[in-house]
mmCIF file of C-alpha atoms in Angstrom:
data_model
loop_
_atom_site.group_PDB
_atom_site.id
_atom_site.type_symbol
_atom_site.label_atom_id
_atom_site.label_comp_id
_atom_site.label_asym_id
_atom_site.label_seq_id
_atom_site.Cartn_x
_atom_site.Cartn_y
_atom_site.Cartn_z
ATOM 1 C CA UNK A 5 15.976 9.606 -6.636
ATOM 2 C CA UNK A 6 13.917 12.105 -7.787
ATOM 3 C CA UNK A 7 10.859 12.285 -9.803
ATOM 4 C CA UNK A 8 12.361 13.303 -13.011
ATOM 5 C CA UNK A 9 15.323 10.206 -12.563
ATOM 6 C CA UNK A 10 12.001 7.846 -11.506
ATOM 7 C CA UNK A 11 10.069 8.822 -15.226
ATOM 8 C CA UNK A 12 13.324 8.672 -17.004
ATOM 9 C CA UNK A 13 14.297 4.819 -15.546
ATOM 10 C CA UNK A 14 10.832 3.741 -15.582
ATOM 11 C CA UNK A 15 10.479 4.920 -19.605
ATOM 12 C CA UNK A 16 13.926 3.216 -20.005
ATOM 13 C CA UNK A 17 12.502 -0.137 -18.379
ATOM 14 C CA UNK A 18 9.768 -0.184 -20.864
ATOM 15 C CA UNK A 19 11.501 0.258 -23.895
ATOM 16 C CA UNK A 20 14.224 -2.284 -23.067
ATOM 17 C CA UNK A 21 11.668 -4.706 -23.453
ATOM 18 C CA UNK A 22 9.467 -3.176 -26.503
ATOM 19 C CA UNK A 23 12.198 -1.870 -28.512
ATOM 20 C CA UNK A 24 13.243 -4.942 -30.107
ATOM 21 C CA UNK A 25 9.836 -6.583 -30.143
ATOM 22 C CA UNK A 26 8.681 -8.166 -33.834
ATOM 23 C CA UNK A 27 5.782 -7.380 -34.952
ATOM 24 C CA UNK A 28 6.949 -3.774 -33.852
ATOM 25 C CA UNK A 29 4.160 -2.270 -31.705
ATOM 26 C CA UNK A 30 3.332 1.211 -31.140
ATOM 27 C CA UNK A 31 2.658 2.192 -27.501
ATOM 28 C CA UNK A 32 -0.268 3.861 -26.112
ATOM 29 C CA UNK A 33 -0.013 5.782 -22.925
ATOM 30 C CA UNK A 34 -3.138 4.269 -20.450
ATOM 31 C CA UNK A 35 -1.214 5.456 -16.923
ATOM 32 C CA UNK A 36 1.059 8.128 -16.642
ATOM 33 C CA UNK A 37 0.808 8.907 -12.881
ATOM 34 C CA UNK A 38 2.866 10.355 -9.900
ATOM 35 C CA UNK A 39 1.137 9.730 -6.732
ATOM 36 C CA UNK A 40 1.079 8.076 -2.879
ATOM 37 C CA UNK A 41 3.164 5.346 -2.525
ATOM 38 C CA UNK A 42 1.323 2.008 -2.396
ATOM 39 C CA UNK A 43 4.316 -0.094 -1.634
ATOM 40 C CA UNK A 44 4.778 1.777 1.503
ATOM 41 C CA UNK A 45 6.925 -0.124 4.209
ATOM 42 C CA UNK A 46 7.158 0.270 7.831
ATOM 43 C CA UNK A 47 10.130 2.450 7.999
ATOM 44 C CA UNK A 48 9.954 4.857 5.018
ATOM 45 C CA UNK A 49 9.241 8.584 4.783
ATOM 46 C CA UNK A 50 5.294 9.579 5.577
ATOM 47 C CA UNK A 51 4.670 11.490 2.814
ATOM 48 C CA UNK A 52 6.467 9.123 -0.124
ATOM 49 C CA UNK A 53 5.887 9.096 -4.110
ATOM 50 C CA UNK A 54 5.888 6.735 -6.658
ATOM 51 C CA UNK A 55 6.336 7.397 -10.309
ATOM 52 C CA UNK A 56 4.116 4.753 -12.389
ATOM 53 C CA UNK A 57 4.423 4.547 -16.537
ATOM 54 C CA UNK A 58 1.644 2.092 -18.255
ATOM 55 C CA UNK A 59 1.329 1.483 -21.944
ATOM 56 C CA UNK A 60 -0.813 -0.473 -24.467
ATOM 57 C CA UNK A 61 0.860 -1.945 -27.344
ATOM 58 C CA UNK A 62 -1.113 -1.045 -29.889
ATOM 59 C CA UNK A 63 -0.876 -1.907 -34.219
ATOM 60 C CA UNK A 64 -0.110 -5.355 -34.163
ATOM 61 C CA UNK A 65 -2.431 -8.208 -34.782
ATOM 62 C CA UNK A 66 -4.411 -9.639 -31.296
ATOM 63 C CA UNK A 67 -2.896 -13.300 -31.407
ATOM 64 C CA UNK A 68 0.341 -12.033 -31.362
ATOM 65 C CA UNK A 69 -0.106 -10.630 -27.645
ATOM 66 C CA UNK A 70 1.135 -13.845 -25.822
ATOM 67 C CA UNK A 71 4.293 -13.571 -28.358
ATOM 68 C CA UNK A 72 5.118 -10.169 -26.969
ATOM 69 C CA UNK A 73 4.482 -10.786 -23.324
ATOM 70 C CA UNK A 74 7.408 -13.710 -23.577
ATOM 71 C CA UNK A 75 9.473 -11.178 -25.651
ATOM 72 C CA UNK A 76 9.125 -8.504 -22.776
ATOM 73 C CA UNK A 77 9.968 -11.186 -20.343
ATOM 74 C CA UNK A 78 13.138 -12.504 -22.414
ATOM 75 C CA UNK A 79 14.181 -9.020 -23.021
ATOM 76 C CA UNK A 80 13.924 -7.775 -19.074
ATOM 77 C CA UNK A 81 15.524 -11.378 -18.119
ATOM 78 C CA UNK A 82 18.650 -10.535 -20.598
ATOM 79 C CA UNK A 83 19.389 -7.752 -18.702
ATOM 80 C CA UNK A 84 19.626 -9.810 -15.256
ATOM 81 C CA UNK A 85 16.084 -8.329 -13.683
ATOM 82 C CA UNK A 86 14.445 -10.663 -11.484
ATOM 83 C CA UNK A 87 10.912 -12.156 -11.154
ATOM 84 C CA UNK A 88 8.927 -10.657 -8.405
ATOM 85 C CA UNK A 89 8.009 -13.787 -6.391
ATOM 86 C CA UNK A 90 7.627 -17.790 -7.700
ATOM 87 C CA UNK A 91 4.857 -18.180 -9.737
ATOM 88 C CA UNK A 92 5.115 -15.155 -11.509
ATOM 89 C CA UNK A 93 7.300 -16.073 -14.416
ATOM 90 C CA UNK A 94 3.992 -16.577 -16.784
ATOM 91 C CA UNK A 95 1.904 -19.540 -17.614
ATOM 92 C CA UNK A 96 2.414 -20.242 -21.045
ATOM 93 C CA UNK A 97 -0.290 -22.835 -21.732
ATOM 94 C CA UNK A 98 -2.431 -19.638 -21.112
ATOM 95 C CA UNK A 99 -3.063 -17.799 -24.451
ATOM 96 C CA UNK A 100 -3.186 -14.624 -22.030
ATOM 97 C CA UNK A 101 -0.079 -15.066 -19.968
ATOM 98 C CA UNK A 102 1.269 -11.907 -18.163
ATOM 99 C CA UNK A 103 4.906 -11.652 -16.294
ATOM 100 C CA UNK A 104 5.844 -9.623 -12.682
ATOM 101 C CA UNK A 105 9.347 -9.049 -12.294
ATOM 102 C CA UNK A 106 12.033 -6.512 -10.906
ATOM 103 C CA UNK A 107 15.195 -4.571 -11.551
ATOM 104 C CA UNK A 108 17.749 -5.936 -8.817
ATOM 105 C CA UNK A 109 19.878 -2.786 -8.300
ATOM 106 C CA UNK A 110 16.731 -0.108 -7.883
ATOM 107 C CA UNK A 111 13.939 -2.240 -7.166
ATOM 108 C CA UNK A 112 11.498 -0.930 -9.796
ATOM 109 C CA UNK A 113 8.980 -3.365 -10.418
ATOM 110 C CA UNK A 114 7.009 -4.224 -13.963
ATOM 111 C CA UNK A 115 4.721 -5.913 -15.664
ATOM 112 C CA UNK A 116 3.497 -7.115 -18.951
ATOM 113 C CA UNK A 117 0.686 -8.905 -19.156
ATOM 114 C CA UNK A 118 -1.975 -10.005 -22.135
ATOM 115 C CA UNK A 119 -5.530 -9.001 -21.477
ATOM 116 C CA UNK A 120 -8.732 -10.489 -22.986
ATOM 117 C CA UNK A 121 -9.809 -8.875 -26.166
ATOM 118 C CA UNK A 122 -11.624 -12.585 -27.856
ATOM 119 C CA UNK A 123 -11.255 -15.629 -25.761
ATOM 120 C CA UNK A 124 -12.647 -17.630 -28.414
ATOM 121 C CA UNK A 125 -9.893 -15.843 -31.048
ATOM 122 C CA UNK A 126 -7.390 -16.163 -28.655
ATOM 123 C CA UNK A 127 -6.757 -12.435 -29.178
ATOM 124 C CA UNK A 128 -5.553 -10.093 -26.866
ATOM 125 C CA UNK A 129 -4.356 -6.703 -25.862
ATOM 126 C CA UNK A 130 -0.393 -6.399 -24.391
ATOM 127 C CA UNK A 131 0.456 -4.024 -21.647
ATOM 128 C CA UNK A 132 3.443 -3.037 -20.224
ATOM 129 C CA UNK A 133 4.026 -1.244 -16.847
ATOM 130 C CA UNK A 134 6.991 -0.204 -14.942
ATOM 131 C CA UNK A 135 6.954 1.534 -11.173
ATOM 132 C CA UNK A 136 9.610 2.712 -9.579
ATOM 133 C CA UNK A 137 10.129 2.427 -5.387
ATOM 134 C CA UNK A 138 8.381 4.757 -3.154
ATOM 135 C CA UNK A 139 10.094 8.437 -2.795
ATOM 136 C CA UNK A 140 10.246 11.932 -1.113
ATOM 137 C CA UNK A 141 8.933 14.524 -3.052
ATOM 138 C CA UNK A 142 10.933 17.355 -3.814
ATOM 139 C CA UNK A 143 10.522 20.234 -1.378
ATOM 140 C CA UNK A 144 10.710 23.082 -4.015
ATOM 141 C CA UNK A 145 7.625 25.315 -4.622
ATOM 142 C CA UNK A 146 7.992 24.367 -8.152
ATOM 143 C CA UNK A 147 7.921 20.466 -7.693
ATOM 144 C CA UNK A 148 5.371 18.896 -9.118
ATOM 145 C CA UNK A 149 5.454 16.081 -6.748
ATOM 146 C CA UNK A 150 4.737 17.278 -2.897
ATOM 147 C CA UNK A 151 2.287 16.021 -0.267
ATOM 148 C CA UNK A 152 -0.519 18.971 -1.020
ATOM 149 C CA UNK A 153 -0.873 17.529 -4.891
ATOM 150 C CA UNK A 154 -1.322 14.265 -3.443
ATOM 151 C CA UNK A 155 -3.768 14.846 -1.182
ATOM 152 C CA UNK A 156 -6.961 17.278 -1.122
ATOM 153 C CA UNK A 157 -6.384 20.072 1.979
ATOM 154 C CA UNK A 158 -9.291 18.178 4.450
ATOM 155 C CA UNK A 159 -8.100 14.543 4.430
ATOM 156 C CA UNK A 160 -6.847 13.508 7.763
ATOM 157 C CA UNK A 161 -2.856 12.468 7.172
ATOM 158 C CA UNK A 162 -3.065 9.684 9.493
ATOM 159 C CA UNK A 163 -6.087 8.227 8.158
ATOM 160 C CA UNK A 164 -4.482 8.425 4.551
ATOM 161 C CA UNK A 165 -1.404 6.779 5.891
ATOM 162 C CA UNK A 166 -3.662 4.011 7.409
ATOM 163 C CA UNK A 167 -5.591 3.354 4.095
ATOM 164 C CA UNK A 168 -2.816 3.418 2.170
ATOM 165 C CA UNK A 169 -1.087 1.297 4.144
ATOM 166 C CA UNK A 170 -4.194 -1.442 4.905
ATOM 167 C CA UNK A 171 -4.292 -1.482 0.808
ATOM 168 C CA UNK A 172 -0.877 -1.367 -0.234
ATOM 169 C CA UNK A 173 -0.651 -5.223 2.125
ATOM 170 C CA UNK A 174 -3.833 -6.315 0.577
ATOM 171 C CA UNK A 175 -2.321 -5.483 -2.633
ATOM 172 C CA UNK A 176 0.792 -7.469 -1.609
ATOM 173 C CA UNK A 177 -1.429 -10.264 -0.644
ATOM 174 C CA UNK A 178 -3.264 -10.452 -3.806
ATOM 175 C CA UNK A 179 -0.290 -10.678 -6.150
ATOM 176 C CA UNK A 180 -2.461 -9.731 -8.563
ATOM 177 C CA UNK A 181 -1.948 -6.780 -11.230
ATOM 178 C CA UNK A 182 -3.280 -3.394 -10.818
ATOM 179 C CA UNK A 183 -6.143 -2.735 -13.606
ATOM 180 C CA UNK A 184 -5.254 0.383 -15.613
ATOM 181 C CA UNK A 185 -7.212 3.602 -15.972
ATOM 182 C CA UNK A 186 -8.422 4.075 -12.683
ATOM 183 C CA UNK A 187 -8.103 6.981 -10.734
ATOM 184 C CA UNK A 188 -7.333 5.253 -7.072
ATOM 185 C CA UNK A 189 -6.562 8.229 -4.833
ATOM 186 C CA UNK A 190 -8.002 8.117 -1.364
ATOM 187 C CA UNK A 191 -11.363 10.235 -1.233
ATOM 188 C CA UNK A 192 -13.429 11.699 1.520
ATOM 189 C CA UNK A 193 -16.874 10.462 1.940
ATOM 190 C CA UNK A 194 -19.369 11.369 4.767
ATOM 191 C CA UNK A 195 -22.089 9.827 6.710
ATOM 192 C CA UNK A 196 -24.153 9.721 9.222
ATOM 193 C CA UNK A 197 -21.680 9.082 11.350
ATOM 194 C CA UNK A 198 -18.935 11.503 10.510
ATOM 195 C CA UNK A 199 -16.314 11.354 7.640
ATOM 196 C CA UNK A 200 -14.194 8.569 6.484
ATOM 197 C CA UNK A 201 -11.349 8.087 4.147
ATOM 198 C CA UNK A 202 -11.991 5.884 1.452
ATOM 199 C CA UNK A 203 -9.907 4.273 -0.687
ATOM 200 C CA UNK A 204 -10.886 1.794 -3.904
ATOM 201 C CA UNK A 205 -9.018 0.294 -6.729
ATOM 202 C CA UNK A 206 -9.677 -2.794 -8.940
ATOM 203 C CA UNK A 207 -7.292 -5.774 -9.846
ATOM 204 C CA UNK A 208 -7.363 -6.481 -13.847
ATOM 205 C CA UNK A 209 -9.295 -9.169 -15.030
ATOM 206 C CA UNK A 210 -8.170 -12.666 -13.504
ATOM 207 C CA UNK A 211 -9.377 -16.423 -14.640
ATOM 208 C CA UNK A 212 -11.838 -17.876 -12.507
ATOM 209 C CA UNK A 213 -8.793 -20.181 -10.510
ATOM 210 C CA UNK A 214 -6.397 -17.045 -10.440
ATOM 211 C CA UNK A 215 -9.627 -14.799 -8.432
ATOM 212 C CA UNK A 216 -9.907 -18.427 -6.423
ATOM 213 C CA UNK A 217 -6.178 -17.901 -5.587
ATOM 214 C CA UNK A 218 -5.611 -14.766 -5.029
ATOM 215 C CA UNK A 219 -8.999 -14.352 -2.171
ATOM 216 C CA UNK A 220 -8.087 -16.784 -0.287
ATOM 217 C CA UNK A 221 -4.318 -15.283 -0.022
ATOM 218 C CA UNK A 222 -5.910 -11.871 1.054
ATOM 219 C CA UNK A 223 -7.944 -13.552 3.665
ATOM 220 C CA UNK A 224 -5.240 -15.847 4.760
ATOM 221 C CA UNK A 225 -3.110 -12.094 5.464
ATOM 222 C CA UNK A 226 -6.397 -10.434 6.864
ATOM 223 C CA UNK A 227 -6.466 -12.639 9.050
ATOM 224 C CA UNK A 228 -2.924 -13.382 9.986
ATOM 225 C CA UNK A 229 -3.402 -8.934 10.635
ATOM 226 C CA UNK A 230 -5.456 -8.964 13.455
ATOM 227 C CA UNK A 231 -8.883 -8.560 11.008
ATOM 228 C CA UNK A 232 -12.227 -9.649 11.776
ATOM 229 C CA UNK A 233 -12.823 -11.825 8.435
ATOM 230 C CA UNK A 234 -16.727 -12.116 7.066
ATOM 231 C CA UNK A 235 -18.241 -13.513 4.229
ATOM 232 C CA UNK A 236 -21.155 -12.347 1.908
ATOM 233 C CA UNK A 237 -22.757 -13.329 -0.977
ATOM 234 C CA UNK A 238 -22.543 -11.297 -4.445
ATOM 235 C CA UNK A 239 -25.950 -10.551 -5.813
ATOM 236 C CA UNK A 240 -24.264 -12.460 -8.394
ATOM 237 C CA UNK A 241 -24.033 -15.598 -5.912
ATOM 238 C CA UNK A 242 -19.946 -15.158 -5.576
ATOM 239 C CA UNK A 243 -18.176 -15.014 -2.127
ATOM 240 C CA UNK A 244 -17.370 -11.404 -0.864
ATOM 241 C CA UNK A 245 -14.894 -10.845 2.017
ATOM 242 C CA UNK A 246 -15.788 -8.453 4.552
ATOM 243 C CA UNK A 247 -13.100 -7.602 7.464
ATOM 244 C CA UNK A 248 -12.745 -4.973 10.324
ATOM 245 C CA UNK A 249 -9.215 -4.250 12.082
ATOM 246 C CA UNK A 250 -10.213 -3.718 16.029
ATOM 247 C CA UNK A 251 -7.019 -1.640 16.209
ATOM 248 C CA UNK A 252 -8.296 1.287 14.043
ATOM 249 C CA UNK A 253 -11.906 -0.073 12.872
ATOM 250 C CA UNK A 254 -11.104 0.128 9.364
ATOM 251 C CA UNK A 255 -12.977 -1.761 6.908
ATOM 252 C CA UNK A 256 -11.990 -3.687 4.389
ATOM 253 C CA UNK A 257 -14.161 -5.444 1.051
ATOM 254 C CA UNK A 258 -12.530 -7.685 -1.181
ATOM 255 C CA UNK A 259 -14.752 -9.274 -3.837
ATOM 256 C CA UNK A 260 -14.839 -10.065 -7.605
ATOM 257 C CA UNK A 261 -16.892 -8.845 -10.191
ATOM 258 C CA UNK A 262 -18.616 -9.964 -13.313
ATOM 259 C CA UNK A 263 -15.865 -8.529 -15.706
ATOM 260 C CA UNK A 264 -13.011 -10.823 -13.719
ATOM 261 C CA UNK A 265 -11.514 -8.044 -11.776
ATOM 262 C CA UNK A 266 -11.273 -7.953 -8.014
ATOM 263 C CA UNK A 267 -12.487 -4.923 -6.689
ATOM 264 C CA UNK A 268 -10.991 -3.582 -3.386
ATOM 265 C CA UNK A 269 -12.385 -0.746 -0.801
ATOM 266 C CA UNK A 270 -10.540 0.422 2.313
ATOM 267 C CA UNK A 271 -12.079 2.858 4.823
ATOM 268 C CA UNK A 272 -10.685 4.147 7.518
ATOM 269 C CA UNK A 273 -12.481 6.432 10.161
ATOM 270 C CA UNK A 274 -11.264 10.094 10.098
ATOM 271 C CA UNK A 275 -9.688 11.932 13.539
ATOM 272 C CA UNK A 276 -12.781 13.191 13.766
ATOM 273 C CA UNK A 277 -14.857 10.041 14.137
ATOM 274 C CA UNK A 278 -12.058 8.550 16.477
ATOM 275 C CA UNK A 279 -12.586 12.144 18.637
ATOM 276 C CA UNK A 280 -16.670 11.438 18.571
ATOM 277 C CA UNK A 281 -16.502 8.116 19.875
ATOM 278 C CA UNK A 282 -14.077 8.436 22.213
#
């Protein structure tokens, strides 16, 4: 597969399930991305891709958002995709259910879900997502997918490999959906110390028992890992987790926030701290 094949079936995805939808919606682009593989496995190519395609569906009246999150679902089950895992089939008693499932013969994996506009209303916003497996990038000049776009020239390769890697199994741990419109490419920061890679990303907004659920899975895997596992208190009196790996000493923070979303930070020391403290 290559990036152009990874647009064109994750557009298709989508519009099996929105194309027949009633109220018809009209779909807003929020995430239109090609970038480092976060579903990374042990075996796969270093320098992998991942073609992501997220969309609001816009124009139709906010109550009828749980009524198009079960039509996405119907329409994708139809077709003979699977859900992800158990549990993520929807909750329907929820008037803001959202669905995680998966094509069986490529393994792309989607989403729709209905976020929060007026609890009290019961309105809310649809999105739908679709992203396809992880890669290689095409090795012509003109590609628009290859490991220098990905990446700014100074980050250290293995520490992107490690962050990516520590969040793409936090991520798995979570089972929790990726908030849109966030730009969650590894950066370089500095310190005192030396220079770190640094990776954050948010979860989208989750009901008080679904955040409940979901941190005590990610410190259940932290510390099934190997992690040194911490807690802190929020200035707004919630838990925070706080780990460190004693392989690599990267750091890990896992805690919620005040708008429901989970917020996640991964750094990893560059070769050039490992070189200083050796």
């Amino acid at each position: 597969m290559n990036e152009h094949q990874a647009i064109e079936r994750a557009e298709e995805i989508i519009h099996q399930a929105v194309d027949g939808m009633s109220p018809a919606p009209t779909l807003k682009p929020v995430r239109k991305t090609t970038g480092a593989c976060l579903a990374r496995d042990e075996s796969g190519y270093d320098d992998r891709v991942q073609v992501t395609r997220m969309y609001r569906l816009t124009g139709v009246p906010g109550v009828d958002a749980k009524k198009l999150v079960r039509q996405a679902r119907d329409a994708w089950v139809k077709l003979g995709y699977e859900f992800q895992s158990p549990g993520t089939d929807g909750d329907w008693s929820d008037p803001f259910p959202r669905v995680h499932m998966r094509t069986v013969t490529d393994d792309f994996w989607m989403q729709a879900l209905a976020g929060v506009v007026d609890r009290q209303k019961g309105e809310g916003l649809t999105t739908i997502k679709a992203t396809s497996p992880c890669f290689a990038p095409e090795a012509s000049g003109n590609a628009r997918a290859t490991p220098s776009t990905l990446r700014s020239a100074h980050h250290d390769e293995r520490a992107e490999r490690q962050v990516l890697a520590h969040s793409s199994r936090i991520y798995d741990a979570l089972r929790a959906p990726h908030a849109p419109e966030q730009d969650d490419r590894p950066r370089t920061v500095q310190d005192a110390d030396g220079t770190w890679l640094h990776h954050a990303w948010s979860t989208a907004p989750l009901t008080e028992d679904e955040t409940f659920r979901a941190l005590k899975r990610a410190q259940e895997h932290l510390a099934s890992a190997g992690w040194t596992v911490r807690h802190l208190k929020t200035r707004a009196g919630s838990s925070s987790v706080v780990a460190r790996h004693a392989d690599d000493d990267s750091i890990a923070q896992i805690a919620p926030s005040s708008t429901g979303a989970i917020r996640v930070a991964v750094t990893v020391p560059t070769a050039a701290v490992l070189r200083t403290n050796v």
